[in-house]
Amino acid sequence: MTIAYLNGEFVPLEQARISPLDRGFLFGDGIYEVIPSYAGKMVGFSQHMARFTKGLAAIEIDYKINKDEWQDVVQRLIDENRETLGDNIGVYLHISRGADTRRYHAYPEGVTPTVFGFAFALSAPVKADRHAHPGASVSLAEDLRWERCHIKSTALLGNVMHFQQSVKEGNAETLLYNHQGEITEASSSNVFIVKDGEAATPPLDNQLLPGITRMLVLECLRLAGIKVSEKVITLGELLSADEVWITSSGKEILPIVKVGDNQIGDGKVGEIWEKVFALYSEQKFVL
């Protein structure tokens, strides 16, 4: 039995309850974050809190993030659940607008936000060894989600449907492109490519989430002395890249060797991934 956090109290997850009139349940009216930790140490906590705050402001939920208090909450969820879940733990945080007395689309006034967090097991980190890593295959689809993907909303049905495609096709993810044939992101990850020793990732706008791991990987590329740009990447550029990666809190940096029916590069995990992932593994707790 794992321990969760609900509205200021730590309770067994099985006992955590919210109202069926909660707007997070009825409308997906909320913001969330997922913070990874390894051996009790968090990755990117400050960056996650900054994005959490921006998301709440974007949808006008009146809740002030106290970074120190949240650090204590997240650390306690990690510590209290390590015996059950092991050393590799993700912490999910969720703030919805709260429960109203009716189902009405407009934002209600005087409603107290629902604040929830729970811990779950993460896969153990892999080694930065391109010869040992098989790489992953991903699906490819036109991006059919809403046009405010920069907001980390709990309304994730569009993402879920795209991810389900990859599950049906036996793949790890679904990479997405817009009406102009430009790569946006994946259903739950950001995208990087490498061509001729230089890395690139799509620029931040309303089409993609400003991923925390994406931010850390950009810093690692710069530390490694690898030229990197945030620029529009076309579908053709993706498919002709030497390396493709997807990044997220849970996947860290996952090398992709096949996109749809298209082999990436020589079909093997690349040298640049190995170099950057080794640096990321060393630096992720301090960046």
Coordinates of C-alpha atoms in Angstrom, one line a residue:
M1 CA 0.0 0.0 0.0
T2 CA 1.5 3.3 -1.1
I3 CA 1.1 6.7 0.6
A4 CA -0.5 9.6 -1.3
Y5 CA -1.0 13.3 -0.5
L6 CA -4.5 14.8 -0.7
N7 CA -5.5 18.3 0.3
G8 CA -2.8 18.7 3.0
E9 CA -2.9 15.1 4.4
F10 CA -0.9 12.0 3.7
V11 CA -3.2 9.0 3.4
P12 CA -3.0 5.5 1.9
L13 CA -3.7 5.8 -1.8
E14 CA -6.6 3.4 -1.6
Q15 CA -8.3 5.8 0.8
A16 CA -7.8 9.0 -1.3
R17 CA -11.2 10.3 -2.5
I18 CA -12.4 13.3 -4.4
S19 CA -15.9 14.6 -5.3
P20 CA -17.5 13.4 -8.6
L21 CA -18.2 17.1 -9.2
D22 CA -14.5 17.9 -9.1
R23 CA -13.7 19.9 -12.3
G24 CA -10.6 17.8 -12.8
F25 CA -12.9 14.8 -13.2
L26 CA -15.6 16.5 -15.2
F27 CA -13.5 18.7 -17.5
G28 CA -9.9 17.8 -17.1
D29 CA -9.6 21.3 -15.6
G30 CA -6.3 21.0 -13.9
I31 CA -2.5 21.1 -14.2
Y32 CA 0.0 18.3 -13.4
E33 CA 3.7 17.5 -13.1
V34 CA 5.7 14.3 -12.8
I35 CA 9.0 14.5 -11.0
P36 CA 11.4 11.6 -11.3
S37 CA 13.8 10.5 -8.5
Y38 CA 16.5 8.0 -8.1
A39 CA 17.9 6.7 -4.8
G40 CA 15.9 9.4 -3.1
K41 CA 17.2 12.3 -5.1
M42 CA 14.9 14.4 -7.4
V43 CA 15.6 15.5 -10.9
G44 CA 14.8 19.0 -12.0
F45 CA 12.6 19.9 -9.0
S46 CA 13.0 23.7 -9.4
Q47 CA 12.2 23.5 -13.1
H48 CA 9.1 21.4 -12.5
M49 CA 7.8 23.8 -9.9
A50 CA 8.4 26.8 -12.3
R51 CA 6.4 25.0 -15.0
F52 CA 3.7 24.0 -12.5
T53 CA 3.3 27.7 -11.5
K54 CA 3.1 28.8 -15.1
G55 CA 0.5 26.2 -15.9
L56 CA -1.8 27.2 -13.1
A57 CA -1.5 30.8 -14.1
A58 CA -2.3 30.0 -17.7
I59 CA -5.7 28.4 -16.8
E60 CA -6.3 30.9 -13.9
I61 CA -6.3 28.5 -11.0
D62 CA -5.8 30.6 -7.9
Y63 CA -3.2 28.5 -6.0
K64 CA 0.2 29.7 -5.0
I65 CA 3.1 27.3 -5.2
N66 CA 5.3 27.4 -2.2
K67 CA 8.5 25.7 -3.4
D68 CA 9.9 24.8 0.0
E69 CA 6.6 23.2 1.1
W70 CA 6.2 21.3 -2.1
Q71 CA 9.8 20.0 -1.8
D72 CA 8.9 18.6 1.6
V73 CA 5.8 17.0 0.2
V74 CA 7.5 15.4 -2.7
Q75 CA 10.4 14.2 -0.6
R76 CA 8.1 12.7 1.9
L77 CA 6.2 10.8 -0.8
I78 CA 9.5 9.5 -2.1
D79 CA 10.8 8.5 1.4
E80 CA 7.5 6.9 2.6
N81 CA 7.1 4.8 -0.5
R82 CA 10.7 3.6 -1.1
E83 CA 10.2 0.4 0.8
T84 CA 7.2 -0.5 -1.3
L85 CA 8.3 0.9 -4.7
G86 CA 12.1 0.7 -4.6
D87 CA 14.7 3.3 -5.3
N88 CA 13.4 4.6 -8.7
I89 CA 10.2 6.6 -8.0
G90 CA 8.1 9.1 -10.0
V91 CA 6.0 11.6 -8.1
Y92 CA 2.8 12.7 -9.8
L93 CA 1.4 16.1 -8.7
H94 CA -2.1 17.3 -9.7
I95 CA -4.0 20.5 -8.9
S96 CA -7.5 20.8 -10.3
R97 CA -9.8 23.8 -9.9
G98 CA -11.8 21.9 -7.3
A99 CA -15.4 20.7 -6.8
D100 CA -18.3 23.0 -7.7
T101 CA -21.9 22.5 -6.8
R102 CA -22.9 22.1 -10.5
R103 CA -21.5 21.2 -13.9
Y104 CA -21.0 24.5 -15.6
H105 CA -18.3 25.3 -18.2
A106 CA -17.1 28.7 -17.0
Y107 CA -14.6 29.0 -14.2
P108 CA -16.5 29.1 -10.9
E109 CA -15.6 31.5 -8.1
G110 CA -14.9 30.6 -4.5
V111 CA -14.0 27.0 -5.2
T112 CA -11.0 25.5 -3.3
P113 CA -8.5 23.7 -5.6
T114 CA -8.0 20.0 -5.2
V115 CA -4.4 19.1 -4.5
F116 CA -3.2 15.6 -5.0
G117 CA 0.1 13.7 -5.3
F118 CA 1.1 10.0 -5.4
A119 CA 4.2 8.0 -6.0
F120 CA 4.8 5.2 -8.6
A121 CA 7.7 3.0 -9.6
L122 CA 10.0 4.0 -12.4
S123 CA 12.2 1.7 -14.5
A124 CA 15.8 1.6 -13.5
P125 CA 18.0 3.9 -15.5
V126 CA 19.9 2.3 -18.4
K127 CA 23.6 2.6 -19.0
A128 CA 25.0 5.0 -21.5
D129 CA 26.3 2.2 -23.8
R130 CA 25.1 2.3 -27.4
H131 CA 26.3 -1.2 -28.0
A132 CA 24.1 -2.6 -25.3
H133 CA 21.0 -0.4 -26.0
P134 CA 18.8 -1.9 -28.7
G135 CA 17.0 1.4 -29.4
A136 CA 13.3 1.8 -29.8
S137 CA 10.8 1.9 -32.6
V138 CA 8.0 4.6 -32.7
S139 CA 4.9 5.2 -34.7
L140 CA 4.2 8.3 -36.8
A141 CA 1.0 10.4 -37.0
E142 CA -0.4 13.8 -37.8
D143 CA -0.9 15.8 -34.6
L144 CA -4.6 15.9 -33.9
R145 CA -4.5 17.3 -30.4
W146 CA -5.6 20.8 -29.3
E147 CA -3.5 23.9 -30.0
R148 CA -2.4 24.7 -26.4
C149 CA 0.0 21.8 -25.9
H150 CA 2.4 24.1 -24.1
I151 CA 0.0 23.9 -21.1
K152 CA 0.5 20.7 -19.1
S153 CA -3.2 20.1 -18.7
T154 CA -4.7 17.0 -17.2
A155 CA -7.0 16.9 -20.2
L156 CA -4.9 14.3 -22.0
L157 CA -7.3 12.3 -24.2
G158 CA -5.7 13.5 -27.4
N159 CA -2.3 12.4 -26.2
V160 CA -3.7 9.1 -24.9
M161 CA -5.3 8.4 -28.3
H162 CA -2.0 9.1 -30.1
F163 CA -0.1 6.9 -27.6
Q164 CA -2.6 4.1 -28.0
Q165 CA -1.6 4.0 -31.7
S166 CA 1.9 3.1 -30.7
V167 CA 0.7 0.5 -28.3
K168 CA -1.4 -1.2 -31.0
E169 CA 1.6 -1.1 -33.4
G170 CA 4.0 -2.5 -30.8
N171 CA 6.0 0.6 -30.5
A172 CA 7.4 2.8 -27.7
E173 CA 5.8 6.1 -28.7
T174 CA 4.1 8.1 -31.5
L175 CA 5.9 11.0 -33.1
L176 CA 3.7 13.8 -34.3
Y177 CA 3.8 16.3 -37.2
N178 CA 1.6 19.3 -37.9
H179 CA -0.4 20.3 -41.1
Q180 CA 2.8 21.7 -42.6
G181 CA 4.7 18.5 -42.2
E182 CA 6.7 19.9 -39.3
I183 CA 7.6 17.8 -36.2
T184 CA 5.9 19.0 -33.0
E185 CA 6.7 16.4 -30.3
A186 CA 5.6 12.9 -29.4
S187 CA 2.4 12.0 -27.5
S188 CA 4.3 12.1 -24.1
S189 CA 7.8 13.2 -25.1
N190 CA 9.9 15.8 -26.8
V191 CA 11.9 15.1 -29.9
F192 CA 15.6 15.6 -30.9
I193 CA 17.5 14.8 -34.1
V194 CA 21.2 14.6 -34.8
K195 CA 22.5 15.3 -38.3
D196 CA 26.2 15.5 -39.2
G197 CA 27.2 15.8 -35.6
E198 CA 24.8 18.7 -34.8
A199 CA 21.6 18.3 -32.7
A200 CA 18.2 20.1 -33.1
T201 CA 14.8 20.1 -31.5
P202 CA 11.6 21.9 -32.4
P203 CA 11.3 25.5 -30.9
L204 CA 8.9 26.1 -28.0
D205 CA 5.5 27.3 -29.0
N206 CA 1.9 26.4 -28.4
Q207 CA 2.4 23.1 -30.3
L208 CA 4.5 21.4 -27.7
L209 CA 5.2 21.1 -24.0
P210 CA 8.3 22.8 -22.6
G211 CA 9.7 19.5 -21.3
I212 CA 12.0 19.6 -18.3
T213 CA 14.1 16.8 -19.6
R214 CA 14.3 18.6 -22.9
M215 CA 15.7 21.6 -21.0
L216 CA 18.3 19.5 -19.2
V217 CA 19.3 17.8 -22.4
L218 CA 19.8 21.1 -24.2
E219 CA 22.2 22.1 -21.3
C220 CA 24.0 18.8 -21.6
L221 CA 24.5 19.2 -25.3
R222 CA 26.1 22.6 -24.7
L223 CA 28.3 21.3 -21.9
A224 CA 29.4 18.5 -24.2
G225 CA 30.4 21.1 -26.9
I226 CA 27.8 19.8 -29.4
K227 CA 26.2 22.4 -31.6
V228 CA 22.5 22.5 -30.9
S229 CA 19.7 24.6 -32.3
E230 CA 16.0 25.0 -31.6
K231 CA 14.5 25.1 -35.0
V232 CA 11.7 23.8 -37.2
I233 CA 12.3 20.2 -38.1
T234 CA 10.5 18.8 -41.1
L235 CA 9.3 15.3 -41.5
G236 CA 11.9 14.7 -44.2
E237 CA 14.6 16.0 -41.9
L238 CA 13.5 13.6 -39.1
L239 CA 13.5 10.6 -41.4
S240 CA 16.9 11.4 -42.9
A241 CA 18.5 12.1 -39.5
D242 CA 21.6 10.2 -38.3
E243 CA 20.0 9.9 -34.8
V244 CA 16.6 10.5 -33.3
W245 CA 15.8 10.7 -29.6
I246 CA 12.8 11.3 -27.5
T247 CA 13.0 12.8 -24.0
S248 CA 10.8 12.8 -20.9
S249 CA 11.0 12.5 -17.2
G250 CA 10.2 8.8 -17.3
K251 CA 12.1 7.9 -20.5
E252 CA 15.1 10.2 -19.9
I253 CA 16.8 10.1 -23.3
L254 CA 15.5 7.2 -25.4
P255 CA 17.3 6.6 -28.7
I256 CA 15.0 5.8 -31.7
V257 CA 16.2 3.5 -34.5
K258 CA 12.9 3.1 -36.5
V259 CA 10.1 5.6 -37.2
G260 CA 7.1 3.9 -38.8
D261 CA 8.6 1.9 -41.6
N262 CA 11.7 4.0 -41.8
Q263 CA 15.1 3.1 -40.4
I264 CA 17.0 5.9 -38.7
G265 CA 20.6 6.2 -39.8
D266 CA 22.3 2.8 -39.8
G267 CA 19.6 1.3 -37.5
K268 CA 21.8 1.4 -34.4
V269 CA 22.0 3.6 -31.4
G270 CA 24.4 6.5 -32.1
E271 CA 27.6 7.8 -30.7
I272 CA 26.2 11.3 -29.9
W273 CA 23.4 9.7 -27.8
E274 CA 25.9 7.7 -25.8
K275 CA 28.0 10.8 -25.1
V276 CA 25.1 13.1 -24.2
F277 CA 23.3 10.4 -22.1
A278 CA 26.5 9.7 -20.1
L279 CA 26.7 13.4 -19.3
Y280 CA 23.0 13.6 -18.5
S281 CA 23.3 10.7 -16.1
E282 CA 26.2 12.4 -14.3
Q283 CA 24.6 15.9 -14.2
K284 CA 20.8 15.4 -13.9
F285 CA 20.7 16.0 -10.1
V286 CA 22.6 19.2 -10.3
L287 CA 21.5 20.9 -13.5

